[in-house]
Amino acid sequence: MMSPNTAANLRESKRNVLKDFVHIAGPLGVTQFLILTATENACYLRIAKTPRGPTITMKIHQYSLMKDVTAVQNKPRMPDTLWQDAPLVVMNNFGGEEHLKLATTLFQNLFPAINVHSTSLKQCKRVLLLSYDKTSKRIHLRHFSISAQPSGVSKNVKALVSQRAVPDMGNVQDVSEFLSKSGYGSESEGEDAADSRVTLAQDVGRGNLASRQSRVKLQEIGPRLELEVVKVEEGLCDGKVLFHSFVKKSSGEASQQQSEKERERELREKRRKQQEENVRRKDSDRKRQAGEQAEAQGRQKRKKQWWEEEQEGQEASDDDDRAYYKEQVGEDPGDEMGRGTGSQKAYTGGQRRGGSRGSRGGARGRHGGGVSSRGGRGDFGRRGGSGGRFGGRGQAGSRGGGGAGRGAPRFRGVVRQKARAKS
């Protein structure tokens, strides 16, 4: 009945709710919802305007489906081209009460508006009739198809024009006998011929030419509905109740209900904002953790620089000196190796100068180092200085190597003196 302006290809599942359809209504261009519900007592039809209402609820007292209507007809007429254009809407006895005015507007907006001056008669193939009975307060809905046939033409000629097929003339002598054999119309056609004959303003086809009379015929195709307006809501299936046929409330009760609706709306809005804030916080935490993991992986993959390698070598050399002190003296040196006697300061100073200046020394001092008294060979200046601590002197090395070589014997002498005193 709503074709072609309907989402016929939309498929829903049991998990879908009304909110899901409201979200896709905008992209699909859906402007109204027709919702059918059934309870133990009756069936209901709700017509809702998207996205914010209003919504009108009607009780279905009686109905007949399209298949029920066409099943009792001898020659049902329902061609495929019948659903290519929207039907005409004819409304009767609507007006007066506010809920009826709203129902009139909703029914009219279900179908596109028609421009009388530019509409082609070929597009007028169906009509939807809505009649309001003030006594029973019910709306009767009927759906018809429109057909036009030339008036004042014999049956054979009418069949020839409508079917567009070559007739069987085997039983006639000539064409004139075929045209004059049948009468002009049937008994049922003659009864309402005067009321159904109209002069067409446009060519409709199949012998219905402009400025000539044709007989317009309506044939019901269904469905049939008998409706009663029971409730009108301000929103989309919720909100303030504007009209109810069974429940009457005072102004105080209506204001109390409105305040409760406002509190519920504020609570929903507060929960929605809190959920959005939680989502944003989780996203920021996830991004921060991902950045930290990427930074840690980058530090692991990054190659160490030469000064970092020298610092690690210097720490290893300090550990060797502490181990030597503990081996000779028999106790942990503690913090004495960094401060205290002048010989220790000379050692640390020589080591510091040997590490810094030796690394910037000459080519032989950097790569050749000095030869220590134990036969060890210094490496990269700093190691040349450590070789000097054991009594050697840089062969042609840097200044740092010599400085460390002069400070190392005094450090060894201190260690030996402490070892003898303890023994």
Short mmCIF file of C-alpha atoms in Angstrom, two decimals:
data_model
loop_
_atom_site.label_atom_id
_atom_site.label_comp_id
_atom_site.label_asym_id
_atom_site.label_seq_id
_atom_site.Cartn_x
_atom_site.Cartn_y
_atom_site.Cartn_z
CA MET A 1 0.00 0.00 0.00
CA MET A 2 2.90 2.36 0.72
CA SER A 3 4.83 1.48 -2.43
CA PRO A 4 7.04 2.72 -3.98
CA ASN A 5 8.09 5.07 -1.15
CA THR A 6 9.00 2.37 1.35
CA ALA A 7 12.15 0.57 2.50
CA ALA A 8 11.14 -2.79 1.04
CA ASN A 9 14.69 -4.21 1.09
CA LEU A 10 15.30 -3.47 4.76
CA ARG A 11 15.78 -6.64 6.79
CA GLU A 12 15.54 -6.80 10.55
CA SER A 13 16.41 -9.38 13.17
CA LYS A 14 15.10 -10.23 16.61
CA ARG A 15 17.98 -8.38 18.25
CA ASN A 16 17.08 -5.04 16.64
CA VAL A 17 15.30 -2.44 18.73
CA LEU A 18 13.58 0.81 17.85
CA LYS A 19 16.74 2.82 18.46
CA ASP A 20 18.55 0.89 15.71
CA PHE A 21 15.92 1.85 13.14
CA VAL A 22 15.96 5.48 14.28
CA HIS A 23 19.73 5.64 13.67
CA ILE A 24 19.44 4.41 10.07
CA ALA A 25 16.27 6.39 9.28
CA GLY A 26 18.22 9.52 8.33
CA PRO A 27 20.68 7.90 5.86
CA LEU A 28 17.87 5.88 4.25
CA GLY A 29 15.50 8.85 3.99
CA VAL A 30 12.78 7.25 6.15
CA THR A 31 10.36 9.86 7.51
CA GLN A 32 7.64 7.73 9.21
CA PHE A 33 7.45 4.42 11.04
CA LEU A 34 4.40 2.12 10.88
CA ILE A 35 4.60 -0.21 13.87
CA LEU A 36 2.19 -3.13 14.32
CA THR A 37 1.86 -4.73 17.75
CA ALA A 38 -0.41 -7.47 19.05
CA THR A 39 -1.52 -8.17 22.61
CA GLU A 40 -3.96 -10.61 24.14
CA ASN A 41 -6.75 -8.07 23.88
CA ALA A 42 -6.25 -6.37 20.50
CA CYS A 43 -3.87 -5.31 17.73
CA TYR A 44 -2.49 -1.79 17.47
CA LEU A 45 -1.03 0.37 14.72
CA ARG A 46 1.39 3.18 15.62
CA ILE A 47 2.41 5.88 13.14
CA ALA A 48 5.52 7.75 14.32
CA LYS A 49 7.27 10.73 12.73
CA THR A 50 11.04 10.51 12.79
CA PRO A 51 13.21 11.51 14.49
CA ARG A 52 11.34 13.27 17.35
CA GLY A 53 7.67 12.40 16.90
CA PRO A 54 4.79 12.82 17.37
CA THR A 55 3.34 9.31 17.60
CA ILE A 56 -0.31 8.30 17.19
CA THR A 57 -1.55 4.92 18.44
CA MET A 58 -4.67 3.39 16.89
CA LYS A 59 -6.52 0.25 17.90
CA ILE A 60 -7.37 -2.13 15.06
CA HIS A 61 -10.93 -3.37 15.55
CA GLN A 62 -11.29 -5.21 12.23
CA TYR A 63 -9.03 -5.92 9.28
CA SER A 64 -8.85 -7.85 6.02
CA LEU A 65 -5.65 -8.63 4.16
CA MET A 66 -5.07 -8.13 0.44
CA LYS A 67 -5.25 -11.84 -0.23
CA ASP A 68 -8.60 -12.03 1.58
CA VAL A 69 -10.07 -9.24 -0.55
CA THR A 70 -8.86 -10.58 -3.89
CA ALA A 71 -9.90 -14.15 -3.00
CA VAL A 72 -13.63 -13.26 -3.19
CA GLN A 73 -13.34 -11.45 -6.54
CA ASN A 74 -14.09 -13.18 -9.84
CA LYS A 75 -11.56 -11.16 -11.84
CA PRO A 76 -9.06 -9.55 -9.50
CA ARG A 77 -7.05 -6.81 -11.15
CA MET A 78 -3.53 -6.30 -9.81
CA PRO A 79 -0.93 -5.63 -12.55
CA ASP A 80 2.74 -5.14 -11.71
CA THR A 81 2.67 -1.51 -12.84
CA LEU A 82 0.11 -0.77 -10.14
CA TRP A 83 2.84 -0.24 -7.50
CA GLN A 84 5.11 2.07 -9.48
CA ASP A 85 3.38 5.26 -8.31
CA ALA A 86 2.04 6.45 -4.97
CA PRO A 87 -1.73 6.35 -4.39
CA LEU A 88 -4.08 9.31 -4.13
CA VAL A 89 -5.33 10.09 -0.62
CA VAL A 90 -8.99 11.03 -0.08
CA MET A 91 -10.12 11.90 3.48
CA ASN A 92 -13.70 12.40 4.68
CA ASN A 93 -15.18 13.90 7.91
CA PHE A 94 -11.82 14.65 9.51
CA GLY A 95 -11.57 17.80 11.59
CA GLY A 96 -12.85 19.43 14.74
CA GLU A 97 -10.91 17.69 17.52
CA GLU A 98 -7.17 18.18 17.91
CA HIS A 99 -6.22 14.51 17.75
CA LEU A 100 -8.16 14.13 14.47
CA LYS A 101 -6.27 17.06 12.97
CA LEU A 102 -3.02 15.41 13.95
CA ALA A 103 -4.19 12.10 12.45
CA THR A 104 -5.08 13.93 9.23
CA THR A 105 -1.61 15.46 9.01
CA LEU A 106 0.12 12.14 9.66
CA PHE A 107 -1.93 10.29 7.03
CA GLN A 108 -1.28 13.02 4.47
CA ASN A 109 2.46 13.00 5.15
CA LEU A 110 2.64 9.25 4.59
CA PHE A 111 2.38 9.91 0.84
CA PRO A 112 4.01 12.55 -1.37
CA ALA A 113 2.09 15.69 -2.19
CA ILE A 114 0.46 15.96 -5.63
CA ASN A 115 0.56 18.97 -7.89
CA VAL A 116 -2.78 19.03 -9.70
CA HIS A 117 -1.49 21.14 -12.60
CA SER A 118 1.57 19.01 -13.39
CA THR A 119 0.49 15.46 -12.42
CA SER A 120 -0.04 13.02 -15.26
CA LEU A 121 -3.25 10.97 -15.23
CA LYS A 122 -1.24 7.88 -16.14
CA GLN A 123 0.34 7.99 -12.68
CA CYS A 124 -3.04 7.93 -10.91
CA LYS A 125 -3.48 4.18 -10.59
CA ARG A 126 -4.55 3.77 -6.96
CA VAL A 127 -6.59 5.65 -4.37
CA LEU A 128 -6.64 5.38 -0.56
CA LEU A 129 -9.96 6.32 1.05
CA LEU A 130 -10.12 7.34 4.74
CA SER A 131 -13.51 8.06 6.28
CA TYR A 132 -14.18 9.02 9.90
CA ASP A 133 -17.42 7.92 11.55
CA LYS A 134 -18.37 10.40 14.27
CA THR A 135 -20.85 8.01 15.85
CA SER A 136 -18.48 5.13 16.43
CA LYS A 137 -15.37 7.37 16.42
CA ARG A 138 -13.60 4.99 14.08
CA ILE A 139 -11.61 5.45 10.88
CA HIS A 140 -12.46 3.20 7.92
CA LEU A 141 -9.60 2.61 5.48
CA ARG A 142 -10.09 1.24 1.95
CA HIS A 143 -7.63 0.75 -0.90
CA PHE A 144 -8.72 0.70 -4.57
CA SER A 145 -7.18 0.46 -8.01
CA ILE A 146 -8.25 2.91 -10.73
CA SER A 147 -8.99 1.80 -14.29
CA ALA A 148 -10.48 3.69 -17.23
CA GLN A 149 -12.31 2.28 -20.25
CA PRO A 150 -13.61 4.09 -23.32
CA SER A 151 -17.32 4.93 -23.16
CA GLY A 152 -19.73 4.37 -26.09
CA VAL A 153 -17.67 1.55 -27.61
CA SER A 154 -18.83 -2.03 -28.20
CA LYS A 155 -17.44 -4.88 -26.15
CA ASN A 156 -15.44 -6.36 -29.01
CA VAL A 157 -13.78 -3.07 -29.83
CA LYS A 158 -13.08 -2.45 -26.13
CA ALA A 159 -11.51 -5.90 -25.78
CA LEU A 160 -9.51 -5.34 -28.95
CA VAL A 161 -8.16 -2.02 -27.66
CA SER A 162 -7.43 -3.22 -24.11
CA GLN A 163 -5.87 -6.59 -24.95
CA ARG A 164 -3.93 -5.46 -28.01
CA ALA A 165 -4.28 -8.93 -29.56
CA VAL A 166 -5.68 -10.09 -32.93
CA PRO A 167 -9.26 -11.37 -32.33
CA ASP A 168 -10.69 -14.59 -33.69
CA MET A 169 -12.85 -13.71 -36.75
CA GLY A 170 -13.41 -17.24 -38.00
CA ASN A 171 -17.14 -17.14 -37.23
CA VAL A 172 -17.93 -13.81 -38.97
CA GLN A 173 -18.23 -12.85 -42.59
CA ASP A 174 -16.38 -9.52 -42.40
CA VAL A 175 -15.09 -6.93 -39.97
CA SER A 176 -18.37 -5.01 -39.81
CA GLU A 177 -20.15 -8.06 -38.44
CA PHE A 178 -17.48 -8.41 -35.74
CA LEU A 179 -17.90 -4.77 -34.69
CA SER A 180 -21.72 -4.77 -34.67
CA LYS A 181 -22.25 -8.23 -33.20
CA SER A 182 -21.97 -7.35 -29.51
CA GLY A 183 -23.88 -4.69 -27.66
CA TYR A 184 -22.65 -1.58 -25.93
CA GLY A 185 -21.78 -2.52 -22.40
CA SER A 186 -23.38 -4.80 -19.84
CA GLU A 187 -26.36 -4.40 -17.52
CA SER A 188 -24.13 -3.46 -14.57
CA GLU A 189 -22.34 -0.92 -16.71
CA GLY A 190 -25.56 0.70 -17.73
CA GLU A 191 -26.67 1.25 -14.16
CA ASP A 192 -23.80 3.53 -13.16
CA ALA A 193 -22.77 4.72 -16.61
CA ALA A 194 -24.00 8.27 -16.08
CA ASP A 195 -22.10 8.74 -12.79
CA SER A 196 -18.85 7.09 -13.88
CA ARG A 197 -18.44 8.77 -17.24
CA VAL A 198 -15.91 11.61 -17.26
CA THR A 199 -14.21 13.67 -19.92
CA LEU A 200 -10.48 13.14 -19.78
CA ALA A 201 -8.09 16.07 -19.89
CA GLN A 202 -5.13 13.89 -20.96
CA ASP A 203 -4.53 10.73 -22.91
CA VAL A 204 -4.49 7.75 -20.59
CA GLY A 205 -3.95 5.03 -23.19
CA ARG A 206 -5.84 1.94 -24.32
CA GLY A 207 -8.41 4.00 -26.24
CA ASN A 208 -8.88 6.63 -23.48
CA LEU A 209 -8.18 9.79 -25.41
CA ALA A 210 -8.31 13.40 -24.31
CA SER A 211 -11.59 15.34 -24.75
CA ARG A 212 -13.50 12.07 -24.95
CA GLN A 213 -15.63 10.34 -22.36
CA SER A 214 -14.33 7.32 -20.49
CA ARG A 215 -15.75 5.25 -17.69
CA VAL A 216 -13.66 5.25 -14.48
CA LYS A 217 -13.84 2.09 -12.41
CA LEU A 218 -12.62 1.42 -8.87
CA GLN A 219 -11.75 -2.12 -7.84
CA GLU A 220 -10.81 -2.87 -4.23
CA ILE A 221 -7.43 -4.52 -3.76
CA GLY A 222 -7.15 -4.32 0.02
CA PRO A 223 -6.32 -4.16 2.80
CA ARG A 224 -9.30 -3.04 4.87
CA LEU A 225 -8.80 -1.49 8.29
CA GLU A 226 -11.16 -0.21 10.97
CA LEU A 227 -9.14 2.02 13.34
CA GLU A 228 -9.72 4.01 16.51
CA VAL A 229 -7.35 6.65 17.87
CA VAL A 230 -6.52 5.80 21.50
CA LYS A 231 -3.36 7.78 22.31
CA VAL A 232 -1.18 10.61 20.97
CA GLU A 233 2.39 11.08 22.29
CA GLU A 234 4.66 14.06 21.87
CA GLY A 235 7.89 12.15 21.16
CA LEU A 236 8.87 9.08 19.17
CA CYS A 237 6.91 6.37 21.02
CA ASP A 238 7.55 8.21 24.29
CA GLY A 239 7.27 11.63 25.85
CA LYS A 240 4.32 13.66 27.02
CA VAL A 241 0.85 12.17 26.38
CA LEU A 242 -1.19 14.73 24.46
CA PHE A 243 -4.39 12.68 24.16
CA HIS A 244 -5.73 9.46 25.61
CA SER A 245 -9.20 8.12 24.95
CA PHE A 246 -9.44 5.99 28.12
CA VAL A 247 -7.35 7.84 30.72
CA LYS A 248 -8.21 11.37 31.80
CA LYS A 249 -5.81 13.32 34.03
CA SER A 250 -6.06 16.61 35.83
CA SER A 251 -3.64 19.47 35.31
CA GLY A 252 -1.79 18.59 38.56
CA GLU A 253 -1.34 14.95 37.54
CA ALA A 254 -0.22 16.01 34.08
CA SER A 255 2.39 18.40 35.53
CA GLN A 256 3.64 15.68 37.92
CA GLN A 257 3.97 13.23 35.06
CA GLN A 258 5.84 15.85 33.04
CA SER A 259 8.28 16.50 35.91
CA GLU A 260 8.95 12.75 36.20
CA LYS A 261 9.63 12.59 32.49
CA GLU A 262 12.06 15.50 32.82
CA ARG A 263 13.93 13.79 35.65
CA GLU A 264 14.20 10.59 33.65
CA ARG A 265 15.48 12.54 30.67
CA GLU A 266 18.09 14.34 32.79
CA LEU A 267 19.21 11.02 34.30
CA ARG A 268 19.59 9.48 30.86
CA GLU A 269 21.57 12.49 29.70
CA LYS A 270 23.85 12.28 32.74
CA ARG A 271 24.49 8.59 32.16
CA ARG A 272 25.19 9.20 28.51
CA LYS A 273 27.78 11.89 29.30
CA GLN A 274 29.41 9.64 31.90
CA GLN A 275 29.66 6.82 29.38
CA GLU A 276 31.21 9.12 26.81
CA GLU A 277 33.74 10.35 29.37
CA ASN A 278 34.66 6.77 30.28
CA VAL A 279 35.12 5.92 26.62
CA ARG A 280 37.40 8.94 26.09
CA ARG A 281 39.44 8.06 29.20
CA LYS A 282 39.90 4.46 28.10
CA ASP A 283 40.97 5.59 24.64
CA SER A 284 43.55 7.99 26.09
CA ASP A 285 44.91 5.28 28.45
CA ARG A 286 45.15 2.84 25.57
CA LYS A 287 47.04 5.35 23.43
CA ARG A 288 49.40 6.21 26.30
CA GLN A 289 50.20 2.56 26.96
CA ALA A 290 50.81 1.96 23.27
CA GLY A 291 53.20 4.94 23.18
CA GLU A 292 55.10 3.69 26.21
CA GLN A 293 55.45 0.22 24.71
CA ALA A 294 56.69 1.68 21.43
CA GLU A 295 59.21 3.87 23.29
CA ALA A 296 60.49 0.90 25.30
CA GLN A 297 60.90 -1.18 22.17
CA GLY A 298 62.76 1.70 20.53
CA ARG A 299 65.16 1.95 23.47
CA GLN A 300 65.89 -1.76 23.27
CA LYS A 301 66.57 -1.63 19.55
CA ARG A 302 68.67 1.58 19.74
CA LYS A 303 72.46 1.09 19.43
CA LYS A 304 74.55 2.37 22.36
CA GLN A 305 76.77 5.41 21.78
CA TRP A 306 80.52 5.45 22.41
CA TRP A 307 80.26 7.50 25.59
CA GLU A 308 77.73 5.04 27.03
CA GLU A 309 80.11 2.16 26.28
CA GLU A 310 83.00 4.07 27.98
CA GLN A 311 80.84 4.75 31.02
CA GLU A 312 80.03 1.05 31.36
CA GLY A 313 83.75 0.18 30.96
CA GLN A 314 84.67 2.71 33.66
CA GLU A 315 82.11 1.20 36.04
CA ALA A 316 83.56 -2.25 35.34
CA SER A 317 87.09 -0.92 36.10
CA ASP A 318 85.87 0.52 39.41
CA ASP A 319 84.41 -2.85 40.26
CA ASP A 320 87.80 -4.49 39.52
CA ASP A 321 89.59 -2.02 41.86
CA ARG A 322 87.09 -2.72 44.63
CA ALA A 323 87.59 -6.44 44.18
CA TYR A 324 91.41 -5.99 44.35
CA TYR A 325 91.10 -3.88 47.53
CA LYS A 326 88.86 -6.47 49.17
CA GLU A 327 91.23 -9.29 48.15
CA GLN A 328 94.32 -7.55 49.60
CA VAL A 329 92.87 -5.91 52.69
CA GLY A 330 90.08 -8.37 53.46
CA GLU A 331 87.24 -5.87 53.89
CA ASP A 332 84.86 -3.91 51.70
CA PRO A 333 86.40 -0.54 50.74
CA GLY A 334 83.02 1.26 51.06
CA ASP A 335 83.14 4.91 50.00
CA GLU A 336 86.87 5.39 50.66
CA MET A 337 87.77 4.94 47.03
CA GLY A 338 85.86 8.10 46.08
CA ARG A 339 87.11 10.32 48.86
CA GLY A 340 89.78 10.43 51.62
CA THR A 341 93.59 10.34 51.07
CA GLY A 342 95.50 12.36 48.57
CA SER A 343 96.76 9.21 46.88
CA GLN A 344 93.20 8.08 46.34
CA LYS A 345 92.29 11.49 44.93
CA ALA A 346 95.37 11.30 42.73
CA TYR A 347 94.21 7.89 41.55
CA THR A 348 90.69 9.00 40.87
CA GLY A 349 91.90 12.19 39.28
CA GLY A 350 94.33 10.28 37.08
CA GLN A 351 91.58 7.86 36.18
CA ARG A 352 89.21 10.70 35.38
CA ARG A 353 91.81 12.51 33.31
CA GLY A 354 92.88 9.31 31.70
CA GLY A 355 89.29 8.53 30.74
CA SER A 356 88.46 11.95 29.36
CA ARG A 357 91.72 13.23 27.89
CA GLY A 358 93.01 9.84 26.89
CA SER A 359 89.98 9.30 24.70
CA ARG A 360 90.84 12.50 22.86
CA GLY A 361 94.63 11.80 22.72
CA GLY A 362 96.87 10.96 19.79
CA ALA A 363 96.31 8.08 17.44
CA ARG A 364 98.83 5.77 19.17
CA GLY A 365 97.63 6.74 22.61
CA ARG A 366 93.97 6.00 21.59
CA HIS A 367 94.52 2.81 19.74
CA GLY A 368 97.99 1.76 20.93
CA GLY A 369 97.64 2.55 24.63
CA GLY A 370 100.51 2.01 27.11
CA VAL A 371 102.26 -1.14 28.14
CA SER A 372 101.67 -1.95 31.78
CA SER A 373 104.09 -3.63 34.17
CA ARG A 374 102.00 -6.80 33.91
CA GLY A 375 102.20 -6.91 30.14
CA GLY A 376 98.63 -5.71 29.57
CA ARG A 377 97.95 -3.33 26.67
CA GLY A 378 95.73 -0.34 27.06
CA ASP A 379 92.87 0.33 24.67
CA PHE A 380 91.16 3.58 23.58
CA GLY A 381 93.00 5.95 25.96
CA ARG A 382 90.85 5.07 29.02
CA ARG A 383 92.22 1.61 29.07
CA GLY A 384 95.68 3.13 28.50
CA GLY A 385 95.11 4.99 31.77
CA SER A 386 94.08 1.81 33.54
CA GLY A 387 97.22 0.11 32.26
CA GLY A 388 99.23 3.02 33.76
CA ARG A 389 97.66 2.34 37.16
CA PHE A 390 99.47 -0.97 37.24
CA GLY A 391 102.91 0.73 36.84
CA GLY A 392 103.08 1.22 33.13
CA ARG A 393 103.36 4.45 31.20
CA GLY A 394 101.77 5.26 27.89
CA GLN A 395 104.26 4.52 25.14
CA ALA A 396 103.18 7.29 22.90
CA GLY A 397 99.71 7.65 24.26
CA SER A 398 97.75 10.49 25.65
CA ARG A 399 98.29 12.71 28.65
CA GLY A 400 95.58 10.88 30.51
CA GLY A 401 97.58 7.69 30.44
CA GLY A 402 100.55 9.36 32.16
CA GLY A 403 98.39 11.00 34.82
CA ALA A 404 96.79 7.70 35.69
CA GLY A 405 100.19 5.99 35.75
CA ARG A 406 101.48 8.39 38.41
CA GLY A 407 98.43 8.04 40.65
CA ALA A 408 98.12 4.24 40.55
CA PRO A 409 101.36 3.30 42.50
CA ARG A 410 100.32 5.47 45.45
CA PHE A 411 96.94 3.73 45.50
CA ARG A 412 98.66 0.34 45.46
CA GLY A 413 100.99 1.44 48.29
CA VAL A 414 98.03 2.46 50.44
CA VAL A 415 96.41 -0.90 49.82
CA ARG A 416 99.61 -2.75 50.80
CA GLN A 417 100.07 -0.68 53.96
CA LYS A 418 96.52 -1.45 55.07
CA ALA A 419 97.05 -5.14 54.29
CA ARG A 420 100.27 -5.26 56.42
CA ALA A 421 98.62 -3.35 59.30
CA LYS A 422 95.73 -5.78 59.34
CA SER A 423 97.99 -8.81 59.21
#
